[in-house]
mmCIF file of C-alpha atoms in Angstrom:
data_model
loop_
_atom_site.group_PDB
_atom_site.id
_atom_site.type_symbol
_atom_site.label_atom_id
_atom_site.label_comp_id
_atom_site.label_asym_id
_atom_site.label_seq_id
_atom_site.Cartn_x
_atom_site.Cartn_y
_atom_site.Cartn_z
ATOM 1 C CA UNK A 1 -16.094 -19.658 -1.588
ATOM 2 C CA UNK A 2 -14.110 -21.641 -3.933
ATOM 3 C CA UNK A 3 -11.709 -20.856 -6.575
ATOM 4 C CA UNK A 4 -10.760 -24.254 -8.721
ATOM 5 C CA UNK A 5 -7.266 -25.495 -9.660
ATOM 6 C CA UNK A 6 -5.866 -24.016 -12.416
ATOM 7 C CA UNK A 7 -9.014 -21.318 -12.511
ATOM 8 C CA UNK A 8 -7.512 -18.458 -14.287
ATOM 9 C CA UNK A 9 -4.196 -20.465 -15.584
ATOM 10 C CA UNK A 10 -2.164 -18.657 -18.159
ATOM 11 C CA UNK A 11 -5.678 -15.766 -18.452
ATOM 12 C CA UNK A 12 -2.959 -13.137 -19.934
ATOM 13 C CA UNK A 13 -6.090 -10.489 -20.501
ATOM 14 C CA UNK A 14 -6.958 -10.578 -16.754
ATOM 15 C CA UNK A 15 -6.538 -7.239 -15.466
ATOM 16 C CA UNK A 16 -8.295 -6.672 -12.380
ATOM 17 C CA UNK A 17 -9.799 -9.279 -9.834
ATOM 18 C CA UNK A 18 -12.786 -8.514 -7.010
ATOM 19 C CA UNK A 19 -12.650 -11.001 -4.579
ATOM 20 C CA UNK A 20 -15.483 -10.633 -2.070
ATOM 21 C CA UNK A 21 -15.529 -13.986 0.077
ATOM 22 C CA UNK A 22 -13.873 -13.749 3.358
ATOM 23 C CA UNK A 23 -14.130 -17.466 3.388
ATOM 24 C CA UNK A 24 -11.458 -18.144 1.170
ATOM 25 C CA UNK A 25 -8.591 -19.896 2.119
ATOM 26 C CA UNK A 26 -5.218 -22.020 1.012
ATOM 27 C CA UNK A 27 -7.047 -25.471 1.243
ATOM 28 C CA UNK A 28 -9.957 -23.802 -1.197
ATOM 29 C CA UNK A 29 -8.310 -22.072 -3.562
ATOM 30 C CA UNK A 30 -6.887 -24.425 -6.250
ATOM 31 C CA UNK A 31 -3.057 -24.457 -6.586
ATOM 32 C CA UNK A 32 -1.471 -22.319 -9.671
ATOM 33 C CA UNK A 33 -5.373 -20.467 -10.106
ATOM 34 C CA UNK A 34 -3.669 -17.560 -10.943
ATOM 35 C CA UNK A 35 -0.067 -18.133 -12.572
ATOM 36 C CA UNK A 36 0.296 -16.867 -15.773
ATOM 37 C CA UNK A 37 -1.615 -13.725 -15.433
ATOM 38 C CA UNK A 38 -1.297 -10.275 -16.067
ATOM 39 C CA UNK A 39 2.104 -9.279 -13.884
ATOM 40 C CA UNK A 40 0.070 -5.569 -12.660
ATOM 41 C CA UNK A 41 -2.856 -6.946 -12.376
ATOM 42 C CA UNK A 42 -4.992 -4.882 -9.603
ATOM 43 C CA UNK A 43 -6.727 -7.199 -6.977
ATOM 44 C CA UNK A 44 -9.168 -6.321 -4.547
ATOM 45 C CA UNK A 45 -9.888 -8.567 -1.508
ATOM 46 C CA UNK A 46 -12.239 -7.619 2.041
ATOM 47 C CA UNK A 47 -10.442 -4.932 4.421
ATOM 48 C CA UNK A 48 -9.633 -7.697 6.883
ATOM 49 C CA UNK A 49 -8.281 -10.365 4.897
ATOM 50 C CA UNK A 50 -5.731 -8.267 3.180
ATOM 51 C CA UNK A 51 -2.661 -9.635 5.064
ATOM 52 C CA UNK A 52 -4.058 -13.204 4.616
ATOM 53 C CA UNK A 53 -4.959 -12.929 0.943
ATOM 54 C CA UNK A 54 -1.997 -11.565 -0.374
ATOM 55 C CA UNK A 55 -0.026 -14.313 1.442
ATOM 56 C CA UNK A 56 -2.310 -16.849 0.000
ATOM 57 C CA UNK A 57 -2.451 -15.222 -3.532
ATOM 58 C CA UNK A 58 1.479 -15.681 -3.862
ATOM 59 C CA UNK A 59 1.143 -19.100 -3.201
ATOM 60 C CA UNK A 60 -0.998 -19.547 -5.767
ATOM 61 C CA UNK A 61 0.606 -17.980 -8.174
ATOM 62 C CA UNK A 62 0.346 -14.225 -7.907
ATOM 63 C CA UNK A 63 3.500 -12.183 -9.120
ATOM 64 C CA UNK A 64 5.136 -9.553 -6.571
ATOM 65 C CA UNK A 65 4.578 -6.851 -9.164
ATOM 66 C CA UNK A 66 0.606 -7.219 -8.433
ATOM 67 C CA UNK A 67 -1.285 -4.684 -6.590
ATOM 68 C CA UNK A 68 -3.198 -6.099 -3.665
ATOM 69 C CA UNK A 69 -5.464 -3.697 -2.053
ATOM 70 C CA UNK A 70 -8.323 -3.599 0.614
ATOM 71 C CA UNK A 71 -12.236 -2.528 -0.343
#
């Protein structure tokens, strides 16, 4: 439901992410979580949320280069 501030901060190795909540949102998901990661890295978020997520991912620090794709 949560994902803290700085969670996966600078995680280089972090190739692919499953997120399964559809609960998560801006105000819950720490800011920079995921800056610093892998630039490719493959993301998976719920078939509904994919619009949402990938404009909340970016704000937390997701590079364009990732690929954000629905379950």
């Amino acid at each position: 439901k949560t994902i803290g501030k700085k969670a996966f901060y600078r995680c280089e190795k972090l190739r692919k992410i499953t997120i399964k909540s559809k609960l998560l949102t801006t105000k819950n998901c720490g800011e920079k979580a995921f800056s610093g990661i892998y630039k490719k890295v493959n993301i998976k978020v719920p078939a509904g949320k994919k619009k949402a997520y990938k404009k909340m991912l970016r704000k937390r620090g997701i590079g364009a280069r990732a690929v954000i794709a629905s379950k």
